[in-house]
PDB file of C-alpha atoms in Angstrom:
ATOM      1  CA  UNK A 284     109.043 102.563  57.693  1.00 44.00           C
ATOM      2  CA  UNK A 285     111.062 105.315  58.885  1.00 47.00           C
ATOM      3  CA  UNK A 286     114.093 106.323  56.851  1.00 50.00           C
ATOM      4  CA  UNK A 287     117.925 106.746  58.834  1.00 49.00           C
ATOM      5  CA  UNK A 288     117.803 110.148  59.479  1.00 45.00           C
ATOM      6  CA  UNK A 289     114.613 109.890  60.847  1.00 49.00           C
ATOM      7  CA  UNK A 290     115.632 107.413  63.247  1.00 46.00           C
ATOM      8  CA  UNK A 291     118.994 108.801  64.232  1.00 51.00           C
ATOM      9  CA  UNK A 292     116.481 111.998  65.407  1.00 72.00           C
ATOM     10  CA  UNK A 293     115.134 109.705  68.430  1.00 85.00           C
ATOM     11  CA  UNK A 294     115.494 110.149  71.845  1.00 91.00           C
ATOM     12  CA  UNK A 295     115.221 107.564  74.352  1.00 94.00           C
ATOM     13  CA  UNK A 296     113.107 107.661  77.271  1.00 92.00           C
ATOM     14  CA  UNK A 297     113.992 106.528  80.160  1.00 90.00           C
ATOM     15  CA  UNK A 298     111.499 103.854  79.820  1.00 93.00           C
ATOM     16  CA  UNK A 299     111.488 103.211  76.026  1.00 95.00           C
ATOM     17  CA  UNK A 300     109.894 100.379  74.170  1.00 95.00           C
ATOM     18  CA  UNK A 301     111.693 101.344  71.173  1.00 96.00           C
ATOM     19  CA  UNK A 302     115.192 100.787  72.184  1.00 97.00           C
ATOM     20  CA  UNK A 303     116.404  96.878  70.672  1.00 98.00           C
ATOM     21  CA  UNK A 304     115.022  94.551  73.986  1.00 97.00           C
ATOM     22  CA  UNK A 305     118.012  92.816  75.528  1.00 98.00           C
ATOM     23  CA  UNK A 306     118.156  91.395  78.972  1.00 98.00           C
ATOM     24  CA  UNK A 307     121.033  92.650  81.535  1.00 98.00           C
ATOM     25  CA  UNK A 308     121.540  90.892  84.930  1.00 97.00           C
ATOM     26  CA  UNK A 309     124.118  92.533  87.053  1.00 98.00           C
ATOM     27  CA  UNK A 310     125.734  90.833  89.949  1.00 97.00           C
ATOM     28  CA  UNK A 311     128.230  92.373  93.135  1.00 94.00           C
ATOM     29  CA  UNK A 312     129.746  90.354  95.573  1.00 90.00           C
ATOM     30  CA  UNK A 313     131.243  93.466  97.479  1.00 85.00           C
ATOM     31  CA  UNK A 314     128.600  94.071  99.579  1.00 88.00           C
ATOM     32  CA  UNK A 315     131.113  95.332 102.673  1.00 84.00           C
ATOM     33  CA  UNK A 316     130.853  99.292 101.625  1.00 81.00           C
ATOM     34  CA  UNK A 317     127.701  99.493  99.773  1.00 86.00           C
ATOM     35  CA  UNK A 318     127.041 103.150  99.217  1.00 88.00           C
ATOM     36  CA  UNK A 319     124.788 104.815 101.327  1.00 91.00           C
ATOM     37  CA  UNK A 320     122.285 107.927 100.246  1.00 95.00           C
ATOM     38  CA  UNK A 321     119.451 109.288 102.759  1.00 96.00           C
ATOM     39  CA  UNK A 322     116.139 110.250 101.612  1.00 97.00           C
ATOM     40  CA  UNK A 323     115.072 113.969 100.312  1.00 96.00           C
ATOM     41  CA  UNK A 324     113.427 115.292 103.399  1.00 96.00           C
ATOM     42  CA  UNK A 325     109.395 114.544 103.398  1.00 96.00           C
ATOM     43  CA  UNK A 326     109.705 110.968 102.849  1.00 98.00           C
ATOM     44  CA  UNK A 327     110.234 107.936 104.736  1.00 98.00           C
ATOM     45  CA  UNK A 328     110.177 104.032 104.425  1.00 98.00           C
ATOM     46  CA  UNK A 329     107.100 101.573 105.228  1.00 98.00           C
ATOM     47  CA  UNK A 330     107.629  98.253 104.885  1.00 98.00           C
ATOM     48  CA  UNK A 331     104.442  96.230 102.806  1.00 98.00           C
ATOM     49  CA  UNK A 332     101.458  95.754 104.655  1.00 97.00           C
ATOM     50  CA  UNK A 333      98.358  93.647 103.982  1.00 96.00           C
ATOM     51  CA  UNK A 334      96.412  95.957 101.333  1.00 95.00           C
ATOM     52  CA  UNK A 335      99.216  97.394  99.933  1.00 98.00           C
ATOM     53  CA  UNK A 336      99.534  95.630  96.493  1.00 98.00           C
ATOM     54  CA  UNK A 337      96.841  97.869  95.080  1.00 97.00           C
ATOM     55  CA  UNK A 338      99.883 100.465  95.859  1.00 98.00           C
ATOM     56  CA  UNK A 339     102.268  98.399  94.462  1.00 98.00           C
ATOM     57  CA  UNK A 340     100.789  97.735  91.155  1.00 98.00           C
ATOM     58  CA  UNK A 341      99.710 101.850  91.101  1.00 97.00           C
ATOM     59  CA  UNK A 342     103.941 102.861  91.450  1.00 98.00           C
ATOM     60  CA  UNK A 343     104.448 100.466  89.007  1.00 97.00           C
ATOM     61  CA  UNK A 344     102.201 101.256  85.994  1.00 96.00           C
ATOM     62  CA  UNK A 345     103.228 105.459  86.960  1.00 95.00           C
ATOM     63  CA  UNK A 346     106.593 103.994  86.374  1.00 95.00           C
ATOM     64  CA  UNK A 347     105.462 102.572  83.358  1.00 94.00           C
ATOM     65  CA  UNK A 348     105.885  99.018  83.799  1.00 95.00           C
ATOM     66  CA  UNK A 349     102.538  98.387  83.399  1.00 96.00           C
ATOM     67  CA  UNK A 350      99.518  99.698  81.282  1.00 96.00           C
ATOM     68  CA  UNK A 351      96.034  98.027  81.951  1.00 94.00           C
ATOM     69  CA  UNK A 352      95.503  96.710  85.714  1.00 92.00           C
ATOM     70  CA  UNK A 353      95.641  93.236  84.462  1.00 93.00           C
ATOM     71  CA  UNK A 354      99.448  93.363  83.664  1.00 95.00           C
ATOM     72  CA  UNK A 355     100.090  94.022  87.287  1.00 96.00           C
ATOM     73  CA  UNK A 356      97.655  91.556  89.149  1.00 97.00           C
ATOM     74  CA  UNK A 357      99.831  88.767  86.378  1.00 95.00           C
ATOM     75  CA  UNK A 358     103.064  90.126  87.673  1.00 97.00           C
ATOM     76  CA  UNK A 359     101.811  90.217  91.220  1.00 97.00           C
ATOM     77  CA  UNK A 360     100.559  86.528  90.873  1.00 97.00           C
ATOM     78  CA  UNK A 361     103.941  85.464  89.364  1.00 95.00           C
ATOM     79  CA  UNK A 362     106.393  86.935  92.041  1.00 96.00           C
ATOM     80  CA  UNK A 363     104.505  87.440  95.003  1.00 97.00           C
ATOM     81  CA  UNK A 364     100.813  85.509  95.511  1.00 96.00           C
ATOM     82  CA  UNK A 365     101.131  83.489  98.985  1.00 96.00           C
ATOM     83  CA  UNK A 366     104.519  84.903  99.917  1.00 96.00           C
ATOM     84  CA  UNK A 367     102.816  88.301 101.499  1.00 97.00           C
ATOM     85  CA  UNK A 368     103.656  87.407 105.218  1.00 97.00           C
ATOM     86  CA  UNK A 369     107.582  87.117 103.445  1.00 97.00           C
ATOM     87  CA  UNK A 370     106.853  91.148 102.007  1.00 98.00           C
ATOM     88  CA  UNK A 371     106.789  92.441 105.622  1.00 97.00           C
ATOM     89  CA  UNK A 372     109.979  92.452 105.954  1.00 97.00           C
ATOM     90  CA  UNK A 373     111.611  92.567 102.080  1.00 98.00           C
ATOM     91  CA  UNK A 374     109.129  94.697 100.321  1.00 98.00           C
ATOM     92  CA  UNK A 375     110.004  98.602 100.769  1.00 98.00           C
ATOM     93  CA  UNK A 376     107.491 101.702  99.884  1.00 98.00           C
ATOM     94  CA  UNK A 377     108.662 105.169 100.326  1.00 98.00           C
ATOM     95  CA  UNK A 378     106.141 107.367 101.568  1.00 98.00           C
ATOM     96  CA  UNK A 379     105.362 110.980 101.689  1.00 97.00           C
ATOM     97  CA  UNK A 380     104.257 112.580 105.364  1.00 94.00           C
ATOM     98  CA  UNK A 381     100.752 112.298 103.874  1.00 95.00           C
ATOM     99  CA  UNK A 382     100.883 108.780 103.721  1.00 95.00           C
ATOM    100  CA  UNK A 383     101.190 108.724  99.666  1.00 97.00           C
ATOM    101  CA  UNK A 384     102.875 105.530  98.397  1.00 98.00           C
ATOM    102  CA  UNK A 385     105.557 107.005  95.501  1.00 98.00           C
ATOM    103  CA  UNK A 386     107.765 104.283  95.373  1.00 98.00           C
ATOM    104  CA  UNK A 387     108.520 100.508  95.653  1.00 98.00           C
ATOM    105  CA  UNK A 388     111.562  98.183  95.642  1.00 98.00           C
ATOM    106  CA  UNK A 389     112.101  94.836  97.035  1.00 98.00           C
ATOM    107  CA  UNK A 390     114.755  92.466  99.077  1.00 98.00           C
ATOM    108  CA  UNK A 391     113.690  89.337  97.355  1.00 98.00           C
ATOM    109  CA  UNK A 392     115.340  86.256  95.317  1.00 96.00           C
ATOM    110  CA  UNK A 393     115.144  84.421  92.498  1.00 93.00           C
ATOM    111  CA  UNK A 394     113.904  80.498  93.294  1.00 88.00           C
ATOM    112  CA  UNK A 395     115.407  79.407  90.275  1.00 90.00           C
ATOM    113  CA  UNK A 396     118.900  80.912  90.914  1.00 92.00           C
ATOM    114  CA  UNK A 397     121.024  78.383  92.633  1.00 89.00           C
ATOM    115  CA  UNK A 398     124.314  80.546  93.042  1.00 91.00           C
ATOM    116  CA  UNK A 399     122.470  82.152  96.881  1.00 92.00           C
ATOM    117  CA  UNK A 400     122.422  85.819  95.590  1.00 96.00           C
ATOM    118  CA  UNK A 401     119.830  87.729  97.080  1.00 97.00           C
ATOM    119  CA  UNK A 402     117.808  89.769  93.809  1.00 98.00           C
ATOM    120  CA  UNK A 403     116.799  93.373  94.369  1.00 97.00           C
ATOM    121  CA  UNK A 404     113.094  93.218  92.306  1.00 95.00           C
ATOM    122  CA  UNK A 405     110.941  95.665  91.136  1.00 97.00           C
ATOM    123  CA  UNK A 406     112.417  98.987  91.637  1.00 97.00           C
ATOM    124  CA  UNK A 407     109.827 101.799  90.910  1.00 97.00           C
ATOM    125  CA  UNK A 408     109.182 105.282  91.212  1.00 97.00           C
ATOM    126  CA  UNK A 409     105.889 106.908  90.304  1.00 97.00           C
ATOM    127  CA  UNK A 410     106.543 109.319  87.273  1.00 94.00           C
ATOM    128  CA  UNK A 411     105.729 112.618  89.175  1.00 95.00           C
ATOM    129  CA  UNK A 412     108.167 111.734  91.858  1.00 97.00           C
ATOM    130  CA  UNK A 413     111.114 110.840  89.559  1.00 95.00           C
ATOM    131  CA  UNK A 414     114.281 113.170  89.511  1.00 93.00           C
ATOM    132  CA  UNK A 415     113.968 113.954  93.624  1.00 95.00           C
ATOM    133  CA  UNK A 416     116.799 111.560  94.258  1.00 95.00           C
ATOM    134  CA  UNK A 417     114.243 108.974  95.819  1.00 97.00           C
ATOM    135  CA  UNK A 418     115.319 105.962  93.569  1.00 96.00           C
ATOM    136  CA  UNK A 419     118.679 105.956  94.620  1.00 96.00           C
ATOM    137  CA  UNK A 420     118.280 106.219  98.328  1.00 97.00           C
ATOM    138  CA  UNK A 421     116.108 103.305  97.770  1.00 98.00           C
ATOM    139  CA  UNK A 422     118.225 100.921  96.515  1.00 97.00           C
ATOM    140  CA  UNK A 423     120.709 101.927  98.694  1.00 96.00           C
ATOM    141  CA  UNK A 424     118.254 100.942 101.959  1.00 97.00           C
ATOM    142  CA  UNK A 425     117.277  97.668  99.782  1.00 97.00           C
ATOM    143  CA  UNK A 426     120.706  96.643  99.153  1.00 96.00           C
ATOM    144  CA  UNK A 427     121.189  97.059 102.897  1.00 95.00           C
ATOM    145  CA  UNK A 428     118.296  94.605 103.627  1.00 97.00           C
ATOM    146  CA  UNK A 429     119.469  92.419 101.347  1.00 96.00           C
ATOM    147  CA  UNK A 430     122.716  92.456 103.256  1.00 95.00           C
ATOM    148  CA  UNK A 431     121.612  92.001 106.682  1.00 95.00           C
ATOM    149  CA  UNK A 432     119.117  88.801 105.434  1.00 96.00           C
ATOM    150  CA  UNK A 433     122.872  87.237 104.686  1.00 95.00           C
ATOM    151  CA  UNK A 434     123.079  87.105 101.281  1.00 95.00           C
ATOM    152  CA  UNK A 435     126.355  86.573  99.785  1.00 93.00           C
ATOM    153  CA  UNK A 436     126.072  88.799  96.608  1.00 95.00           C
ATOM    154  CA  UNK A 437     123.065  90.600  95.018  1.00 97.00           C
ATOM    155  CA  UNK A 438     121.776  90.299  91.410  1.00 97.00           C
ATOM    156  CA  UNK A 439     120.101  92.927  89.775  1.00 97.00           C
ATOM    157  CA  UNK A 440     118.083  92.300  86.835  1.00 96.00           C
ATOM    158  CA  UNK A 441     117.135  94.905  83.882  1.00 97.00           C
ATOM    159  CA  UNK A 442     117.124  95.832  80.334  1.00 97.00           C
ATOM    160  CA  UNK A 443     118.288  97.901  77.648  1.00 98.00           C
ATOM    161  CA  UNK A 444     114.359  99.413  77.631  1.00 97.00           C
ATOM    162  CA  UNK A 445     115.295 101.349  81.149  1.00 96.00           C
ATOM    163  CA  UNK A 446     118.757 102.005  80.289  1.00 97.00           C
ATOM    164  CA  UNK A 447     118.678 104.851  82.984  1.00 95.00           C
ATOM    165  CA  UNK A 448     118.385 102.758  85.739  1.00 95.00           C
ATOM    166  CA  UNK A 449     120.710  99.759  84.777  1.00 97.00           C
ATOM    167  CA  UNK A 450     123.422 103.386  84.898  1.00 97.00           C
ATOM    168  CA  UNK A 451     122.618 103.710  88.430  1.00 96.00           C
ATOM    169  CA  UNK A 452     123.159 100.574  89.094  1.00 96.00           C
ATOM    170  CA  UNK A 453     126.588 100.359  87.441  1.00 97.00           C
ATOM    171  CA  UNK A 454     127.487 103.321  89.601  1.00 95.00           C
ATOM    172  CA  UNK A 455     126.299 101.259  92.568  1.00 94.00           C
ATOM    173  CA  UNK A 456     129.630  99.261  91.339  1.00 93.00           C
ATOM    174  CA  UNK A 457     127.313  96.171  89.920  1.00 95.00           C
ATOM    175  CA  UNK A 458     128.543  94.289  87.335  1.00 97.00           C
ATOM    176  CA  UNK A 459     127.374  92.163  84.083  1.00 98.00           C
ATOM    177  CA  UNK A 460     127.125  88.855  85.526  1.00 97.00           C
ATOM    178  CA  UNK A 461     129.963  86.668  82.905  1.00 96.00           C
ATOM    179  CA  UNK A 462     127.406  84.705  80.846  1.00 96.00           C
ATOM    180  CA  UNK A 463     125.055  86.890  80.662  1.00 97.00           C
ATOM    181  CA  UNK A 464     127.966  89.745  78.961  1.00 98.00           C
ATOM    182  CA  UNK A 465     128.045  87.156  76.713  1.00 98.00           C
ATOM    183  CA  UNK A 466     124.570  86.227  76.029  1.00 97.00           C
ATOM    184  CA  UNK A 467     123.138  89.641  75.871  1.00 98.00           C
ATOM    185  CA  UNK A 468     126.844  91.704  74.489  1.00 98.00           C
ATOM    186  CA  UNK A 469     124.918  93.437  71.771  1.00 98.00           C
ATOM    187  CA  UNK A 470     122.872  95.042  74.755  1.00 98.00           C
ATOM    188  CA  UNK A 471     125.603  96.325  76.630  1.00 98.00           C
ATOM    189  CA  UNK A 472     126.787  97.569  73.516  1.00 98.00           C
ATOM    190  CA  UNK A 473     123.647 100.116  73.685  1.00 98.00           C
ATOM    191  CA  UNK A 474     124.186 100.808  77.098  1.00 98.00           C
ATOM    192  CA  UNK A 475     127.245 101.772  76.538  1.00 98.00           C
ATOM    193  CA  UNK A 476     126.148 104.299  73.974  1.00 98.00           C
ATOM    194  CA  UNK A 477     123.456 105.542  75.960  1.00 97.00           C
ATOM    195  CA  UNK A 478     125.837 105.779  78.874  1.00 97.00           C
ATOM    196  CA  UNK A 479     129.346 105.969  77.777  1.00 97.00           C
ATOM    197  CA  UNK A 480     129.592 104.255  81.315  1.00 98.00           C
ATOM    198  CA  UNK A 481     133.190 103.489  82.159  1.00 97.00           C
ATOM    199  CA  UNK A 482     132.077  99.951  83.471  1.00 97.00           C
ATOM    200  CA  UNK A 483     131.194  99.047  80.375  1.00 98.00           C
ATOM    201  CA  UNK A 484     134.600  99.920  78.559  1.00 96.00           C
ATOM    202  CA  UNK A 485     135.113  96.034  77.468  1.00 95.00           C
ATOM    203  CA  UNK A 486     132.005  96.227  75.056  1.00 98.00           C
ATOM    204  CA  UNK A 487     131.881  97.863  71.524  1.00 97.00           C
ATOM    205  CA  UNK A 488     129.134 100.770  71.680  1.00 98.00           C
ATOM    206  CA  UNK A 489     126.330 100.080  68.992  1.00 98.00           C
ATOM    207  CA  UNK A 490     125.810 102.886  66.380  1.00 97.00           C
ATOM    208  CA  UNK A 491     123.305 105.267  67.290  1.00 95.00           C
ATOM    209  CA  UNK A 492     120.991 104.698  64.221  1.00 94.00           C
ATOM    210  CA  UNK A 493     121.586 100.388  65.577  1.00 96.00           C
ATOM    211  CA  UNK A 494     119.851 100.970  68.969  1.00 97.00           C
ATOM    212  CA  UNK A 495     116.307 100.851  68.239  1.00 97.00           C
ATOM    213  CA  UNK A 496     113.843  98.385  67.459  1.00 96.00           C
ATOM    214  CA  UNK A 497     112.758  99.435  63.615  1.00 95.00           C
ATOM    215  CA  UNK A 498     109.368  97.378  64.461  1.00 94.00           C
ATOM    216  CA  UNK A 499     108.765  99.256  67.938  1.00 95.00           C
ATOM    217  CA  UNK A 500     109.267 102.900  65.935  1.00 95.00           C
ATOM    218  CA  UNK A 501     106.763 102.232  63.545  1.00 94.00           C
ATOM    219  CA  UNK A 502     104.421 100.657  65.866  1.00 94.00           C
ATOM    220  CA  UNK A 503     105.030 104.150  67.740  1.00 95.00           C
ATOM    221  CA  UNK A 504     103.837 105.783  64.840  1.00 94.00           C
ATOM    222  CA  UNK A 505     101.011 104.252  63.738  1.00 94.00           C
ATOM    223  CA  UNK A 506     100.015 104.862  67.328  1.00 95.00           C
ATOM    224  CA  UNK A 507     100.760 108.201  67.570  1.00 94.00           C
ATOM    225  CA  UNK A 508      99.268 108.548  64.223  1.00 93.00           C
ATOM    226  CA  UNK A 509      95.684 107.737  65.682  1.00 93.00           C
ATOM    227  CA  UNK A 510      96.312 108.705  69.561  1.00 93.00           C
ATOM    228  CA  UNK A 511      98.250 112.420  69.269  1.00 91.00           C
ATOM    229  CA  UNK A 512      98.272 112.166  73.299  1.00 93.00           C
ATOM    230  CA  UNK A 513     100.005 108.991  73.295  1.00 95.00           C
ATOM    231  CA  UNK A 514     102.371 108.871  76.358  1.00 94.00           C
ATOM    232  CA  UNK A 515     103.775 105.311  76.080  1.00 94.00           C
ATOM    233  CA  UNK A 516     103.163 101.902  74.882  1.00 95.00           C
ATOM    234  CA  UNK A 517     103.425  98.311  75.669  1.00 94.00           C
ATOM    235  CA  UNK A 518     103.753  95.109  73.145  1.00 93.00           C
ATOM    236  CA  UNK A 519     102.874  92.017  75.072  1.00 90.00           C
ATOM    237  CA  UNK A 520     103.107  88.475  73.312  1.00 85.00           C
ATOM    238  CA  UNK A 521     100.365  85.934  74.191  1.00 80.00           C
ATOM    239  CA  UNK A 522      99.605  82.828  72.701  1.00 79.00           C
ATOM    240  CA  UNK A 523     101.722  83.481  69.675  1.00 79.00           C
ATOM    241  CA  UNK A 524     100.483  86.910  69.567  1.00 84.00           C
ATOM    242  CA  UNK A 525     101.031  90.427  70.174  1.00 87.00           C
ATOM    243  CA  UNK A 526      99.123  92.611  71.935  1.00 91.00           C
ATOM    244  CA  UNK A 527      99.259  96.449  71.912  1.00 94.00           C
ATOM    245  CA  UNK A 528      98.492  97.915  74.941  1.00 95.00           C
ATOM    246  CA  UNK A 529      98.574 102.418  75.051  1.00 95.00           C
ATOM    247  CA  UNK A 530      98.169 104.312  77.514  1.00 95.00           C
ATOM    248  CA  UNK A 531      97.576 108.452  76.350  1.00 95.00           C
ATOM    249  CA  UNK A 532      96.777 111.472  78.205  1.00 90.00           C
ATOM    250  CA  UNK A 533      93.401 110.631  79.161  1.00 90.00           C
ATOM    251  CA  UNK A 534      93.200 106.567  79.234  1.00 91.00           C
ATOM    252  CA  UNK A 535      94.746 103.228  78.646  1.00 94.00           C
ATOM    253  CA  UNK A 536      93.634 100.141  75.985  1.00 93.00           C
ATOM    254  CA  UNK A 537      94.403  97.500  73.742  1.00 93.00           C
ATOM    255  CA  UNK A 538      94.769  98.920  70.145  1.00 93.00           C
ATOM    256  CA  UNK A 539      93.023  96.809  67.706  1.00 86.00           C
ATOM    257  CA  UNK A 540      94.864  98.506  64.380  1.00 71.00           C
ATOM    258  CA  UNK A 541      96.804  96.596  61.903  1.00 65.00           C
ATOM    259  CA  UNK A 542     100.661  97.047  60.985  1.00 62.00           C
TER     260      UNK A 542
END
């Protein structure tokens, strides 16, 4: 187990499966003057055609939701399967003159959400493509389509694991929906000392050496341990049980080791 100091000399990704897992859901219900950013020249928007999930599930394991195809035909199957002809006009890919798919985000909503908010799902960029000022232009065009299907507010959900985007969508002007401040208040706490964000100057900031998941650092180690190329991991639980999924510089798998 790693010692403090050796700890406090972590630093977070912008994807990081080390960082303690708490859920954020942010909510705005000024949607009159949502900010507006235009795409870095070379790109445009496509809306999701028939075909295009193989795309989809591609932006998002670059992005590093996913790992091994699997995860993203699940995910796929959970929020999308036989609402495709609904994508045509929610789901959003941002595409280079060559007809490369870098990015993904989606006008949807949540079925189980009773409150009418429209839900902004899936935003994705592929790694390469990151840092161009893509992401936020967007979410600004998604926010927009959320606005014009009527919604009365828009819900965002997240995590403290990609801290960097739940910061640009605070400076969108979203806010921690009430019960879930409550519910998840140590994880703003680590937002807010990742991001000193002034929208989050009603939460206590969790000590540096307090922000990461002691179980998720040495399962990083073990892994780097046997994979030196290891780029990123994944811990899913199934059944009961964890599996370790790694992806490295030159392939993906399921580690078999022992902790």
């Amino acid at each position: 187990m790693e010692n403090r100091e050796e700890r406090i000399t972590l630093k977070p990704d912008n994807h990081d499966m080390r960082l303690k897992y708490y859920e954020l859901i942010l909510e705005s219900r000024s949607l009159a003057e949502l900010p507006c950013y235009p795409l870095p020249e070379g790109y445009r928007y496509v809306y999701y055609q028939e075909g295009d999930k193989k795309d989809w599930i591609a932006i998002e394991t670059s992005a590093r939701e996913f790992i091994l195809p699997e995860e993203g035909e699940s995910a796929w199957k959970r929020y999308y399967a036989g609402k495709e002809k609904e994508l045509e006009n929610r789901m959003f890919f941002v595409e280079t003159t060559d007809g490369e798919k870098v990015a993904t985000a989606t006008a949807f909503y949540e079925p189980r959400d009773l409150s009418g908010a429209g839900w902004l799902h899936w935003v994705a960029v592929k790694r390469e493509y990151q840092g161009k000022g893509i992401a936020k232009a967007l979410i600004s065009h998604t926010l927009q389509r959320l606005k014009e299907l009527g919604y009365p507010s828009i819900k965002i959900p997240t995590q403290t694991n990609t801290w960097v985007a739940a910061r640009l969508y605070l400076d969108f002007g979203f806010r921690p929906v009430p019960q879930n401040a409550v519910d998840s208040q140590i994880g703003y706490g680590i937002l807010k000392t990742l991001t000193n964000h002034p929208a989050l100057a009603g939460f206590e900031p969790v000590p540096y050496e307090g922000i990461w998941d002691s179980r998720m650092v040495q399962i990083e180690k073990r892994l780097r341990e046997q994979y030196p190329g290891l780029v990123h991991f994944r811990v899913l639980e199934e059944n009961g049980q964890d599996r370790i999924l790694y992806c490295t510089e030159s392939g993906a798998g399921e580690w078999d080791g022992a902790l």
